[in-house]
Amino acid sequence: MPNVYLLAAIAALVGMAGAGWKGYTLGSDHVRAQYAARDLAAVTEAAALTQATQEKYRAQEQAHSQAVAQIATDYQGRLTDAQAKTAIALNAIRSGSVRLRDPGAQACSDPAPGAAAAPSRSDGASDGGFLSQDAAIFLTGLAADADRNTLQLAACQAVIISDRK
């Protein structure tokens, strides 16, 4: 009978070892499943946060693109309008219907220096002092260039302001 008890004891030990191994395996699988669930939740949360951030910046980029497009459209419209006004002014100067005058210029009525003014005339400004057609065209073109540069600078400043919003 001692062999039966010994065999029963060995069988009991083998059964307990098998049960312990099974419990250890189930426990480690459970822990791995918990870690996997935790990691999956973290990845899902990070993906959602990344998606929300990308959508936010995409919306900001689209709004900025629309603002810059509006600034460009406005700039082109003002530039075209200014060019049309300059063309009208230059055509008027070339046709002679418009003459530019230098209000600070004094017309010289007497060719002799130091001659006294005639009693019927005053020494004040007269209708003289008109600029030549070439000078008027040059000054009008110069003013048009300055206006164009001012429009371009204003458009650049508007783009910078829209960038900073």
PDB file of N, CA and C in Angstrom, residues 27-72:
ATOM      1  N   GLY A  27      -3.039  33.506 -16.039  1.00  0.00           N
ATOM      2  CA  GLY A  27      -2.765  34.814 -15.431  1.00  0.00           C
ATOM      3  C   GLY A  27      -1.894  35.684 -16.332  1.00  0.00           C
ATOM      4  N   SER A  28      -0.841  35.091 -16.900  1.00  0.00           N
ATOM      5  CA  SER A  28       0.032  35.878 -17.783  1.00  0.00           C
ATOM      6  C   SER A  28      -0.711  36.279 -19.053  1.00  0.00           C
ATOM      7  N   ASP A  29      -1.584  35.409 -19.570  1.00  0.00           N
ATOM      8  CA  ASP A  29      -2.391  35.773 -20.735  1.00  0.00           C
ATOM      9  C   ASP A  29      -3.336  36.923 -20.388  1.00  0.00           C
ATOM     10  N   HIS A  30      -3.908  36.880 -19.171  1.00  0.00           N
ATOM     11  CA  HIS A  30      -4.814  37.932 -18.728  1.00  0.00           C
ATOM     12  C   HIS A  30      -4.069  39.272 -18.620  1.00  0.00           C
ATOM     13  N   VAL A  31      -2.877  39.217 -18.042  1.00  0.00           N
ATOM     14  CA  VAL A  31      -2.088  40.449 -17.903  1.00  0.00           C
ATOM     15  C   VAL A  31      -1.700  40.988 -19.278  1.00  0.00           C
ATOM     16  N   ARG A  32      -1.279  40.099 -20.194  1.00  0.00           N
ATOM     17  CA  ARG A  32      -0.944  40.536 -21.549  1.00  0.00           C
ATOM     18  C   ARG A  32      -2.162  41.150 -22.242  1.00  0.00           C
ATOM     19  N   ALA A  33      -3.322  40.580 -22.021  1.00  0.00           N
ATOM     20  CA  ALA A  33      -4.550  41.118 -22.630  1.00  0.00           C
ATOM     21  C   ALA A  33      -4.862  42.499 -22.062  1.00  0.00           C
ATOM     22  N   GLN A  34      -4.649  42.688 -20.755  1.00  0.00           N
ATOM     23  CA  GLN A  34      -4.877  44.001 -20.154  1.00  0.00           C
ATOM     24  C   GLN A  34      -3.906  45.036 -20.724  1.00  0.00           C
ATOM     25  N   TYR A  35      -2.633  44.641 -20.840  1.00  0.00           N
ATOM     26  CA  TYR A  35      -1.640  45.551 -21.403  1.00  0.00           C
ATOM     27  C   TYR A  35      -1.968  45.870 -22.860  1.00  0.00           C
ATOM     28  N   ALA A  36      -2.385  44.880 -23.607  1.00  0.00           N
ATOM     29  CA  ALA A  36      -2.736  45.093 -25.008  1.00  0.00           C
ATOM     30  C   ALA A  36      -3.935  46.028 -25.128  1.00  0.00           C
ATOM     31  N   ALA A  37      -4.933  45.842 -24.253  1.00  0.00           N
ATOM     32  CA  ALA A  37      -6.104  46.724 -24.269  1.00  0.00           C
ATOM     33  C   ALA A  37      -5.701  48.152 -23.907  1.00  0.00           C
ATOM     34  N   ARG A  38      -4.822  48.296 -22.908  1.00  0.00           N
ATOM     35  CA  ARG A  38      -4.360  49.622 -22.499  1.00  0.00           C
ATOM     36  C   ARG A  38      -3.581  50.281 -23.631  1.00  0.00           C
ATOM     37  N   ASP A  39      -2.693  49.522 -24.273  1.00  0.00           N
ATOM     38  CA  ASP A  39      -1.908  50.068 -25.375  1.00  0.00           C
ATOM     39  C   ASP A  39      -2.792  50.437 -26.563  1.00  0.00           C
ATOM     40  N   LEU A  40      -3.786  49.599 -26.858  1.00  0.00           N
ATOM     41  CA  LEU A  40      -4.706  49.889 -27.955  1.00  0.00           C
ATOM     42  C   LEU A  40      -5.503  51.157 -27.676  1.00  0.00           C
ATOM     43  N   ALA A  41      -5.945  51.325 -26.427  1.00  0.00           N
ATOM     44  CA  ALA A  41      -6.683  52.538 -26.065  1.00  0.00           C
ATOM     45  C   ALA A  41      -5.783  53.769 -26.199  1.00  0.00           C
ATOM     46  N   ALA A  42      -4.516  53.653 -25.799  1.00  0.00           N
ATOM     47  CA  ALA A  42      -3.588  54.781 -25.913  1.00  0.00           C
ATOM     48  C   ALA A  42      -3.336  55.134 -27.378  1.00  0.00           C
ATOM     49  N   VAL A  43      -3.169  54.122 -28.216  1.00  0.00           N
ATOM     50  CA  VAL A  43      -2.945  54.364 -29.640  1.00  0.00           C
ATOM     51  C   VAL A  43      -4.177  54.997 -30.272  1.00  0.00           C
ATOM     52  N   THR A  44      -5.354  54.522 -29.916  1.00  0.00           N
ATOM     53  CA  THR A  44      -6.597  55.079 -30.450  1.00  0.00           C
ATOM     54  C   THR A  44      -6.758  56.533 -30.027  1.00  0.00           C
ATOM     55  N   GLU A  45      -6.460  56.815 -28.775  1.00  0.00           N
ATOM     56  CA  GLU A  45      -6.555  58.199 -28.273  1.00  0.00           C
ATOM     57  C   GLU A  45      -5.546  59.103 -28.979  1.00  0.00           C
ATOM     58  N   ALA A  46      -4.323  58.622 -29.162  1.00  0.00           N
ATOM     59  CA  ALA A  46      -3.297  59.406 -29.854  1.00  0.00           C
ATOM     60  C   ALA A  46      -3.691  59.652 -31.308  1.00  0.00           C
ATOM     61  N   ALA A  47      -4.263  58.643 -31.953  1.00  0.00           N
ATOM     62  CA  ALA A  47      -4.695  58.804 -33.341  1.00  0.00           C
ATOM     63  C   ALA A  47      -5.820  59.825 -33.446  1.00  0.00           C
ATOM     64  N   ALA A  48      -6.758  59.784 -32.501  1.00  0.00           N
ATOM     65  CA  ALA A  48      -7.855  60.750 -32.509  1.00  0.00           C
ATOM     66  C   ALA A  48      -7.326  62.165 -32.272  1.00  0.00           C
ATOM     67  N   LEU A  49      -6.387  62.310 -31.349  1.00  0.00           N
ATOM     68  CA  LEU A  49      -5.794  63.615 -31.069  1.00  0.00           C
ATOM     69  C   LEU A  49      -5.022  64.128 -32.286  1.00  0.00           C
ATOM     70  N   THR A  50      -4.290  63.252 -32.938  1.00  0.00           N
ATOM     71  CA  THR A  50      -3.551  63.630 -34.137  1.00  0.00           C
ATOM     72  C   THR A  50      -4.502  64.055 -35.241  1.00  0.00           C
ATOM     73  N   GLN A  51      -5.567  63.314 -35.423  1.00  0.00           N
ATOM     74  CA  GLN A  51      -6.566  63.649 -36.443  1.00  0.00           C
ATOM     75  C   GLN A  51      -7.202  65.004 -36.156  1.00  0.00           C
ATOM     76  N   ALA A  52      -7.555  65.260 -34.900  1.00  0.00           N
ATOM     77  CA  ALA A  52      -8.164  66.542 -34.539  1.00  0.00           C
ATOM     78  C   ALA A  52      -7.187  67.693 -34.773  1.00  0.00           C
ATOM     79  N   THR A  53      -5.928  67.481 -34.432  1.00  0.00           N
ATOM     80  CA  THR A  53      -4.918  68.517 -34.638  1.00  0.00           C
ATOM     81  C   THR A  53      -4.712  68.790 -36.121  1.00  0.00           C
ATOM     82  N   GLN A  54      -4.660  67.729 -36.918  1.00  0.00           N
ATOM     83  CA  GLN A  54      -4.490  67.902 -38.362  1.00  0.00           C
ATOM     84  C   GLN A  54      -5.673  68.652 -38.967  1.00  0.00           C
ATOM     85  N   GLU A  55      -6.872  68.325 -38.545  1.00  0.00           N
ATOM     86  CA  GLU A  55      -8.058  69.015 -39.064  1.00  0.00           C
ATOM     87  C   GLU A  55      -8.056  70.479 -38.665  1.00  0.00           C
ATOM     88  N   LYS A  56      -7.629  70.760 -37.435  1.00  0.00           N
ATOM     89  CA  LYS A  56      -7.562  72.147 -36.959  1.00  0.00           C
ATOM     90  C   LYS A  56      -6.587  72.944 -37.816  1.00  0.00           C
ATOM     91  N   TYR A  57      -5.384  72.404 -38.021  1.00  0.00           N
ATOM     92  CA  TYR A  57      -4.392  73.122 -38.809  1.00  0.00           C
ATOM     93  C   TYR A  57      -4.765  73.185 -40.283  1.00  0.00           C
ATOM     94  N   ARG A  58      -5.434  72.176 -40.781  1.00  0.00           N
ATOM     95  CA  ARG A  58      -5.895  72.199 -42.165  1.00  0.00           C
ATOM     96  C   ARG A  58      -6.928  73.309 -42.350  1.00  0.00           C
ATOM     97  N   ALA A  59      -7.834  73.462 -41.381  1.00  0.00           N
ATOM     98  CA  ALA A  59      -8.831  74.530 -41.454  1.00  0.00           C
ATOM     99  C   ALA A  59      -8.158  75.899 -41.373  1.00  0.00           C
ATOM    100  N   GLN A  60      -7.154  76.029 -40.504  1.00  0.00           N
ATOM    101  CA  GLN A  60      -6.427  77.302 -40.413  1.00  0.00           C
ATOM    102  C   GLN A  60      -5.705  77.605 -41.722  1.00  0.00           C
ATOM    103  N   GLU A  61      -5.104  76.583 -42.318  1.00  0.00           N
ATOM    104  CA  GLU A  61      -4.388  76.776 -43.577  1.00  0.00           C
ATOM    105  C   GLU A  61      -5.343  77.183 -44.693  1.00  0.00           C
ATOM    106  N   GLN A  62      -6.517  76.568 -44.731  1.00  0.00           N
ATOM    107  CA  GLN A  62      -7.496  76.934 -45.753  1.00  0.00           C
ATOM    108  C   GLN A  62      -7.991  78.360 -45.553  1.00  0.00           C
ATOM    109  N   ALA A  63      -8.232  78.736 -44.293  1.00  0.00           N
ATOM    110  CA  ALA A  63      -8.672  80.106 -44.014  1.00  0.00           C
ATOM    111  C   ALA A  63      -7.580  81.101 -44.413  1.00  0.00           C
ATOM    112  N   HIS A  64      -6.331  80.749 -44.109  1.00  0.00           N
ATOM    113  CA  HIS A  64      -5.231  81.640 -44.484  1.00  0.00           C
ATOM    114  C   HIS A  64      -5.115  81.736 -46.005  1.00  0.00           C
ATOM    115  N   SER A  65      -5.259  80.618 -46.694  1.00  0.00           N
ATOM    116  CA  SER A  65      -5.189  80.628 -48.163  1.00  0.00           C
ATOM    117  C   SER A  65      -6.296  81.491 -48.754  1.00  0.00           C
ATOM    118  N   GLN A  66      -7.484  81.402 -48.181  1.00  0.00           N
ATOM    119  CA  GLN A  66      -8.590  82.225 -48.666  1.00  0.00           C
ATOM    120  C   GLN A  66      -8.321  83.699 -48.408  1.00  0.00           C
ATOM    121  N   ALA A  67      -7.743  84.007 -47.237  1.00  0.00           N
ATOM    122  CA  ALA A  67      -7.432  85.402 -46.918  1.00  0.00           C
ATOM    123  C   ALA A  67      -6.373  85.950 -47.874  1.00  0.00           C
ATOM    124  N   VAL A  68      -5.359  85.162 -48.153  1.00  0.00           N
ATOM    125  CA  VAL A  68      -4.311  85.607 -49.076  1.00  0.00           C
ATOM    126  C   VAL A  68      -4.876  85.747 -50.491  1.00  0.00           C
ATOM    127  N   ALA A  69      -5.736  84.833 -50.885  1.00  0.00           N
ATOM    128  CA  ALA A  69      -6.363  84.937 -52.208  1.00  0.00           C
ATOM    129  C   ALA A  69      -7.213  86.198 -52.304  1.00  0.00           C
ATOM    130  N   GLN A  70      -7.929  86.526 -51.239  1.00  0.00           N
ATOM    131  CA  GLN A  70      -8.742  87.751 -51.230  1.00  0.00           C
ATOM    132  C   GLN A  70      -7.844  88.983 -51.309  1.00  0.00           C
ATOM    133  N   ILE A  71      -6.728  88.947 -50.587  1.00  0.00           N
ATOM    134  CA  ILE A  71      -5.784  90.075 -50.633  1.00  0.00           C
ATOM    135  C   ILE A  71      -5.217  90.219 -52.040  1.00  0.00           C
ATOM    136  N   ALA A  72      -4.869  89.098 -52.663  1.00  0.00           N
ATOM    137  CA  ALA A  72      -4.321  89.141 -54.021  1.00  0.00           C
ATOM    138  C   ALA A  72      -5.342  89.665 -55.018  1.00  0.00           C
TER     139      ALA A  72
END
